[in-house]
Amino acid sequence: MTIAHFTDWHQLPDSRWQHALARAAEHAIQRNRLDERAKGRTLGMVFFNPSLRTRASMELAAMELGARVIALTPGQGTWSFEWRDGAVMDGSFVEHVRDAFGVLSGYVDAIGVRVFAAQRFYEEDRDEAVFQALTRAASVPLINLESAFWHPCQALADALALKQVLGDDLSGRRFVLHWGYHPKALPMAVPNSAVTMAARLGMDVTVLRPEGFALDPGVMKMANELAQKSGGRVQESADRQVVDGAEVIYAKAWGGALSYLNPTAEAAAREAHKSWRIGAREMNRGSDPYLMHCLPVRRNVEVDDAALDAPRSLTQRQALNRLHAQKAILEQVWEL
Ligand code: CP
């Protein structure tokens, strides 16, 4: 039997995205309405990496639909997991995901999984090797709560935030995905999801990043194809002047392919771009843009207090929308 895992939006028909977005908007209006359609079901959650928003909002989303929740953190109160097929487990990993996710599948009706990019081998992360191994191990649907390359729950919440402030028709609205400095080379799941999300909505999208920090060519190709279908546009630039006229600045740090190939060179290139901090200069260029960021954010390193705390900052709205978006996703996964 094929299991309908929820890995990312690009693996689903556009109708599923449109329907989820509409349902998320309804949940935003009906906040706190008691709902028992998922009564008797259990959501498992496995967090290989830390979380505040995803963990709290997913747990609440499931509970507000009437489900129970079991949340596990591998290595902290749970065995640490090996995922590679054929691994000789004579090191620190105690249990294979094939056993662990097989067992969990017997207890629960879906498993939300957070497993970030390992940032060792580019192809391994691009091809979602770990998440794919988990899908093979589970016999209930997995829900991607941020994997190596994608964060579909964030994308849906962000799309809802854009519609809430700019209106339903986002055609041609100027969206700048703005690279920001960060002391670490962060993974690309959020920028990948943000650029494809905005392209899908028909926006006029610019990925603004320094030389050496381009997003994956396959992701950009996907974003361009989505833009062609939606009537939007996607371009890349290293010229910081492109924030002029932006209606939305989505701030995000990422390391890029160089962080895999040559971490020393990547670190040096990143340090050279410390001035790529989103602050008053970016937010006061005449177009009065909205600021987006998925959080957590390094204040006054990646984005300034003045931008994060300004009335047009959408960060709190984005985080609240995670609850509405994930209810819509659970409805699809469980066919409620
Ligand atoms: N944006 C986001 O996924 O937040 P957490 O890492 O806190 O879950």
Short mmCIF file of C-alpha atoms and ligand atoms in Angstrom, two decimals:
data_model
loop_
_atom_site.label_atom_id
_atom_site.label_comp_id
_atom_site.label_asym_id
_atom_site.label_seq_id
_atom_site.Cartn_x
_atom_site.Cartn_y
_atom_site.Cartn_z
CA MET A 1 0.00 0.00 0.00
CA THR A 2 1.31 3.49 -0.85
CA ILE A 3 1.46 5.83 2.15
CA ALA A 4 0.50 9.47 1.39
CA HIS A 5 3.41 11.20 3.13
CA PHE A 6 3.32 14.99 3.34
CA THR A 7 6.84 15.89 2.25
CA ASP A 8 6.41 19.19 0.38
CA TRP A 9 3.93 21.13 -1.74
CA HIS A 10 5.76 20.53 -5.01
CA GLN A 11 4.93 16.83 -4.71
CA LEU A 12 1.21 17.59 -4.47
CA PRO A 13 -1.26 18.97 -7.02
CA ASP A 14 -1.83 22.71 -6.91
CA SER A 15 -5.45 22.07 -5.92
CA ARG A 16 -4.19 20.63 -2.60
CA TRP A 17 -2.18 23.82 -1.95
CA GLN A 18 -5.14 26.08 -2.83
CA HIS A 19 -7.49 24.08 -0.65
CA ALA A 20 -5.08 24.05 2.31
CA LEU A 21 -4.59 27.82 2.00
CA ALA A 22 -8.34 28.39 1.99
CA ARG A 23 -8.82 26.11 5.00
CA ALA A 24 -5.95 27.78 6.89
CA ALA A 25 -7.66 31.15 6.29
CA GLU A 26 -10.91 29.74 7.69
CA HIS A 27 -9.11 28.40 10.76
CA ALA A 28 -7.60 31.86 11.30
CA ILE A 29 -11.09 33.35 11.41
CA GLN A 30 -12.59 30.56 13.54
CA ARG A 31 -9.75 30.56 16.09
CA ASN A 32 -10.40 28.38 19.16
CA ARG A 33 -13.52 26.72 17.74
CA LEU A 34 -13.84 23.34 19.38
CA ASP A 35 -13.46 20.54 16.91
CA GLU A 36 -13.47 16.82 17.53
CA ARG A 37 -13.06 15.47 14.01
CA ALA A 38 -9.70 13.91 14.90
CA LYS A 39 -10.95 12.40 18.16
CA GLY A 40 -9.49 8.94 18.68
CA ARG A 41 -6.42 9.67 16.53
CA THR A 42 -2.89 10.19 17.78
CA LEU A 43 -0.19 12.37 16.24
CA GLY A 44 3.40 11.33 16.93
CA MET A 45 6.10 13.96 16.60
CA VAL A 46 9.83 13.24 16.38
CA PHE A 47 12.15 16.23 16.71
CA PHE A 48 15.70 15.41 15.69
CA ASN A 49 16.38 19.17 15.97
CA PRO A 50 15.16 21.94 18.31
CA SER A 51 11.95 23.87 17.79
CA LEU A 52 9.71 26.34 19.56
CA ARG A 53 7.01 27.33 17.04
CA THR A 54 6.67 24.06 15.16
CA ARG A 55 6.52 21.91 18.26
CA ALA A 56 4.04 24.10 20.16
CA SER A 57 1.81 24.94 17.18
CA MET A 58 1.67 21.40 15.80
CA GLU A 59 0.80 19.98 19.20
CA LEU A 60 -1.91 22.59 19.65
CA ALA A 61 -3.24 22.11 16.11
CA ALA A 62 -3.67 18.38 16.69
CA MET A 63 -5.26 18.92 20.10
CA GLU A 64 -7.66 21.58 18.79
CA LEU A 65 -8.80 19.02 16.20
CA GLY A 66 -9.43 16.54 19.02
CA ALA A 67 -6.33 14.33 18.63
CA ARG A 68 -3.78 13.16 21.21
CA VAL A 69 -0.08 13.92 20.77
CA ILE A 70 3.14 12.09 21.64
CA ALA A 71 6.33 14.14 21.11
CA LEU A 72 9.77 12.54 21.17
CA THR A 73 13.29 13.96 20.99
CA PRO A 74 15.82 11.36 19.77
CA GLY A 75 18.83 11.18 22.07
CA GLN A 76 17.01 12.98 24.91
CA GLY A 77 14.74 10.51 26.64
CA THR A 78 14.58 8.43 23.45
CA TRP A 79 17.31 6.27 21.86
CA SER A 80 19.53 7.93 19.31
CA PHE A 81 18.77 6.77 15.76
CA GLU A 82 20.82 5.46 12.82
CA TRP A 83 19.15 5.97 9.43
CA ARG A 84 21.58 4.52 6.86
CA ASP A 85 20.60 1.22 5.25
CA GLY A 86 23.10 -1.53 6.04
CA ALA A 87 24.88 0.49 8.76
CA VAL A 88 27.05 -1.48 11.18
CA MET A 89 25.75 -0.01 14.41
CA ASP A 90 28.86 -0.28 16.57
CA GLY A 91 29.01 3.48 17.27
CA SER A 92 26.83 5.84 19.29
CA PHE A 93 23.49 5.16 17.56
CA VAL A 94 21.41 2.68 19.55
CA GLU A 95 18.37 2.05 17.34
CA HIS A 96 17.72 2.05 13.60
CA VAL A 97 14.88 4.24 12.30
CA ARG A 98 13.57 1.15 10.51
CA ASP A 99 12.78 -0.39 13.88
CA ALA A 100 11.82 2.84 15.65
CA PHE A 101 9.47 4.23 13.00
CA GLY A 102 8.01 0.78 12.44
CA VAL A 103 7.14 0.61 16.15
CA LEU A 104 5.80 4.18 16.26
CA SER A 105 3.63 3.47 13.22
CA GLY A 106 1.81 0.90 15.31
CA TYR A 107 1.04 3.44 18.01
CA VAL A 108 0.03 6.57 16.08
CA ASP A 109 -1.92 7.71 12.99
CA ALA A 110 0.70 10.10 11.55
CA ILE A 111 4.20 11.20 12.53
CA GLY A 112 5.44 14.78 12.25
CA VAL A 113 9.20 14.81 11.72
CA ARG A 114 11.76 17.57 12.03
CA VAL A 115 15.13 16.61 10.66
CA PHE A 116 17.36 19.43 9.43
CA ALA A 117 20.05 19.25 6.80
CA ALA A 118 23.05 17.33 8.10
CA GLN A 119 25.20 19.72 5.98
CA ARG A 120 27.78 17.02 5.21
CA PHE A 121 27.05 16.06 1.60
CA TYR A 122 25.09 18.44 -0.61
CA GLU A 123 23.38 15.76 -2.71
CA GLU A 124 22.36 13.85 0.42
CA ASP A 125 20.51 16.91 1.74
CA ARG A 126 19.16 18.04 -1.64
CA ASP A 127 17.72 14.57 -2.20
CA GLU A 128 16.29 14.43 1.33
CA ALA A 129 18.11 11.17 2.08
CA VAL A 130 17.20 11.09 5.78
CA PHE A 131 13.54 12.06 5.37
CA GLN A 132 13.23 9.52 2.55
CA ALA A 133 14.71 6.80 4.78
CA LEU A 134 12.08 7.68 7.39
CA THR A 135 9.27 7.46 4.83
CA ARG A 136 10.46 3.95 3.96
CA ALA A 137 10.50 3.00 7.64
CA ALA A 138 7.03 4.31 8.54
CA SER A 139 3.72 2.71 7.69
CA VAL A 140 1.67 5.80 8.62
CA PRO A 141 1.91 9.21 6.89
CA LEU A 142 4.90 11.37 7.79
CA ILE A 143 4.42 15.13 7.96
CA ASN A 144 7.44 17.28 7.16
CA LEU A 145 8.03 19.70 10.06
CA GLU A 146 11.22 20.96 8.34
CA SER A 147 13.58 18.70 6.50
CA ALA A 148 16.92 19.29 4.83
CA PHE A 149 15.53 21.31 1.91
CA TRP A 150 11.87 22.12 2.67
CA HIS A 151 9.65 23.62 5.34
CA PRO A 152 6.14 23.23 3.89
CA CYS A 153 4.29 24.17 7.10
CA GLN A 154 6.16 27.49 7.18
CA ALA A 155 5.40 28.10 3.50
CA LEU A 156 1.65 27.71 4.02
CA ALA A 157 1.65 29.94 7.10
CA ASP A 158 3.67 32.58 5.23
CA ALA A 159 1.34 32.48 2.22
CA LEU A 160 -1.59 33.06 4.57
CA ALA A 161 0.20 36.02 6.18
CA LEU A 162 0.80 37.59 2.76
CA LYS A 163 -2.86 37.24 1.80
CA GLN A 164 -3.98 38.63 5.16
CA VAL A 165 -2.03 41.87 4.72
CA LEU A 166 -1.88 42.35 0.93
CA GLY A 167 -5.20 40.83 -0.10
CA ASP A 168 -6.18 37.72 -1.99
CA ASP A 169 -4.64 38.66 -5.34
CA LEU A 170 -0.87 38.76 -4.97
CA SER A 171 -0.13 38.93 -8.72
CA GLY A 172 2.90 41.06 -9.42
CA ARG A 173 3.39 42.19 -5.82
CA ARG A 174 7.09 42.74 -5.15
CA PHE A 175 8.62 40.14 -2.82
CA VAL A 176 12.34 40.25 -1.96
CA LEU A 177 13.88 37.22 -0.28
CA HIS A 178 16.78 39.01 1.41
CA TRP A 179 19.89 37.05 2.48
CA GLY A 180 21.08 38.09 5.93
CA TYR A 181 24.35 37.60 7.76
CA HIS A 182 24.45 34.91 10.45
CA PRO A 183 27.39 33.57 12.47
CA LYS A 184 26.57 30.04 11.27
CA ALA A 185 25.96 28.59 7.80
CA LEU A 186 22.25 27.85 8.13
CA PRO A 187 20.36 25.29 5.99
CA MET A 188 18.21 26.30 3.03
CA ALA A 189 14.80 24.79 3.86
CA VAL A 190 13.13 28.12 4.65
CA PRO A 191 14.51 30.15 1.71
CA ASN A 192 13.73 27.27 -0.67
CA SER A 193 10.17 27.15 0.62
CA ALA A 194 9.79 30.94 0.62
CA VAL A 195 10.88 31.45 -2.99
CA THR A 196 8.66 28.66 -4.32
CA MET A 197 5.74 29.84 -2.17
CA ALA A 198 5.93 33.44 -3.46
CA ALA A 199 6.36 32.23 -7.05
CA ARG A 200 3.32 29.99 -6.70
CA LEU A 201 1.30 33.01 -5.54
CA GLY A 202 2.19 34.91 -8.72
CA MET A 203 4.42 37.46 -7.01
CA ASP A 204 7.31 39.38 -8.55
CA VAL A 205 10.10 37.63 -6.66
CA THR A 206 13.74 38.63 -6.26
CA VAL A 207 16.25 36.48 -4.41
CA LEU A 208 18.74 39.04 -3.12
CA ARG A 209 21.98 37.42 -1.98
CA PRO A 210 25.72 38.06 -2.20
CA GLU A 211 27.78 36.29 -4.84
CA GLY A 212 28.43 32.72 -3.69
CA PHE A 213 25.11 32.32 -1.88
CA ALA A 214 22.79 31.38 -4.74
CA LEU A 215 20.02 28.94 -3.93
CA ASP A 216 20.06 25.47 -5.47
CA PRO A 217 19.62 25.60 -9.29
CA GLY A 218 16.91 22.92 -9.10
CA VAL A 219 14.94 25.00 -6.59
CA MET A 220 15.28 28.13 -8.74
CA LYS A 221 14.13 26.15 -11.79
CA MET A 222 11.11 24.95 -9.81
CA ALA A 223 10.37 28.53 -8.68
CA ASN A 224 10.59 29.75 -12.28
CA GLU A 225 8.23 27.01 -13.47
CA LEU A 226 5.76 27.89 -10.71
CA ALA A 227 6.00 31.58 -11.67
CA GLN A 228 5.33 30.75 -15.32
CA LYS A 229 2.14 28.96 -14.32
CA SER A 230 0.99 31.63 -11.85
CA GLY A 231 1.92 34.65 -13.97
CA GLY A 232 4.63 35.67 -11.54
CA ARG A 233 8.34 36.32 -12.06
CA VAL A 234 11.52 35.13 -10.34
CA GLN A 235 14.95 36.69 -10.58
CA GLU A 236 18.19 36.75 -8.61
CA SER A 237 20.36 39.72 -7.75
CA ALA A 238 23.39 40.64 -5.68
CA ASP A 239 22.54 44.36 -5.90
CA ARG A 240 21.13 45.61 -2.61
CA GLN A 241 19.38 48.45 -4.43
CA VAL A 242 16.68 45.94 -5.47
CA VAL A 243 14.97 46.44 -2.11
CA ASP A 244 13.75 49.78 -3.55
CA GLY A 245 10.07 49.31 -4.22
CA ALA A 246 9.81 46.01 -2.34
CA GLU A 247 6.41 45.46 -0.75
CA VAL A 248 7.67 42.52 1.30
CA ILE A 249 11.18 41.82 2.55
CA TYR A 250 11.59 38.23 3.71
CA ALA A 251 14.81 38.17 5.72
CA LYS A 252 16.69 34.89 6.01
CA ALA A 253 20.24 33.66 6.46
CA TRP A 254 21.55 30.60 4.62
CA GLY A 255 24.87 29.02 3.91
CA GLY A 256 24.47 27.71 0.37
CA ALA A 257 26.31 25.02 -1.55
CA LEU A 258 29.72 26.50 -0.71
CA SER A 259 29.20 25.57 2.95
CA TYR A 260 29.33 21.91 1.88
CA LEU A 261 32.13 22.15 -0.67
CA ASN A 262 34.47 24.47 1.17
CA PRO A 263 33.28 25.50 4.68
CA THR A 264 36.36 27.66 5.27
CA ALA A 265 35.79 29.68 2.10
CA GLU A 266 32.07 29.91 2.89
CA ALA A 267 32.78 31.22 6.40
CA ALA A 268 35.17 33.82 5.00
CA ALA A 269 32.63 34.89 2.35
CA ARG A 270 29.89 35.12 4.98
CA GLU A 271 32.06 37.20 7.34
CA ALA A 272 32.76 39.57 4.46
CA HIS A 273 29.02 40.25 4.24
CA LYS A 274 28.32 41.17 7.86
CA SER A 275 26.78 44.40 6.64
CA TRP A 276 23.95 42.40 5.05
CA ARG A 277 21.78 43.06 8.08
CA ILE A 278 18.17 44.05 7.58
CA GLY A 279 17.43 47.29 9.39
CA ALA A 280 16.22 50.85 8.96
CA ARG A 281 18.12 51.27 5.68
CA GLU A 282 16.18 48.42 4.04
CA MET A 283 12.82 49.16 5.65
CA ASN A 284 12.77 52.91 4.88
CA ARG A 285 13.30 52.96 1.13
CA GLY A 286 9.98 54.59 0.32
CA SER A 287 7.77 51.57 -0.33
CA ASP A 288 7.05 50.89 3.38
CA PRO A 289 7.59 47.13 3.04
CA TYR A 290 6.36 44.42 5.32
CA LEU A 291 9.07 42.42 7.07
CA MET A 292 8.89 38.64 7.23
CA HIS A 293 11.12 36.17 9.05
CA CYS A 294 10.32 32.60 10.09
CA LEU A 295 12.02 32.99 13.50
CA PRO A 296 14.15 32.29 15.46
CA VAL A 297 16.20 35.33 14.49
CA ARG A 298 19.50 36.69 15.79
CA ARG A 299 18.45 40.22 16.71
CA ASN A 300 20.83 42.99 15.67
CA VAL A 301 22.95 40.47 13.78
CA GLU A 302 20.61 39.23 11.04
CA VAL A 303 17.75 41.73 11.53
CA ASP A 304 17.67 44.87 13.68
CA ASP A 305 15.27 45.42 16.59
CA ALA A 306 13.81 48.43 14.79
CA ALA A 307 12.67 46.26 11.86
CA LEU A 308 11.49 43.28 13.94
CA ASP A 309 9.47 45.45 16.34
CA ALA A 310 7.99 47.79 13.72
CA PRO A 311 4.23 47.75 13.06
CA ARG A 312 4.80 46.23 9.60
CA SER A 313 6.74 43.27 10.96
CA LEU A 314 4.78 40.08 10.23
CA THR A 315 6.89 37.72 12.33
CA GLN A 316 4.32 37.20 15.09
CA ARG A 317 1.55 36.77 12.52
CA GLN A 318 3.61 34.18 10.62
CA ALA A 319 4.16 32.23 13.83
CA LEU A 320 0.47 32.31 14.78
CA ASN A 321 -0.47 31.21 11.27
CA ARG A 322 1.54 28.04 11.78
CA LEU A 323 -1.32 26.82 13.97
CA HIS A 324 -3.94 27.48 11.26
CA ALA A 325 -1.76 26.09 8.47
CA GLN A 326 -0.98 22.87 10.31
CA LYS A 327 -4.65 22.28 11.10
CA ALA A 328 -5.28 22.48 7.35
CA ILE A 329 -2.43 20.04 6.72
CA LEU A 330 -3.69 17.57 9.35
CA GLU A 331 -7.13 17.76 7.73
CA GLN A 332 -5.58 16.72 4.42
CA VAL A 333 -3.38 13.99 5.88
CA TRP A 334 -6.22 12.49 7.90
CA GLU A 335 -8.90 13.32 5.32
CA LEU A 336 -11.04 14.99 8.00
N1 CP B 1 9.97 28.81 12.14
C1 CP B 1 10.14 27.65 12.83
O1 CP B 1 10.02 26.54 12.28
O2 CP B 1 10.36 27.82 14.16
P1 CP B 1 10.91 26.69 15.14
O3 CP B 1 12.28 26.30 14.63
O4 CP B 1 10.97 27.33 16.49
O5 CP B 1 9.97 25.53 15.10
#
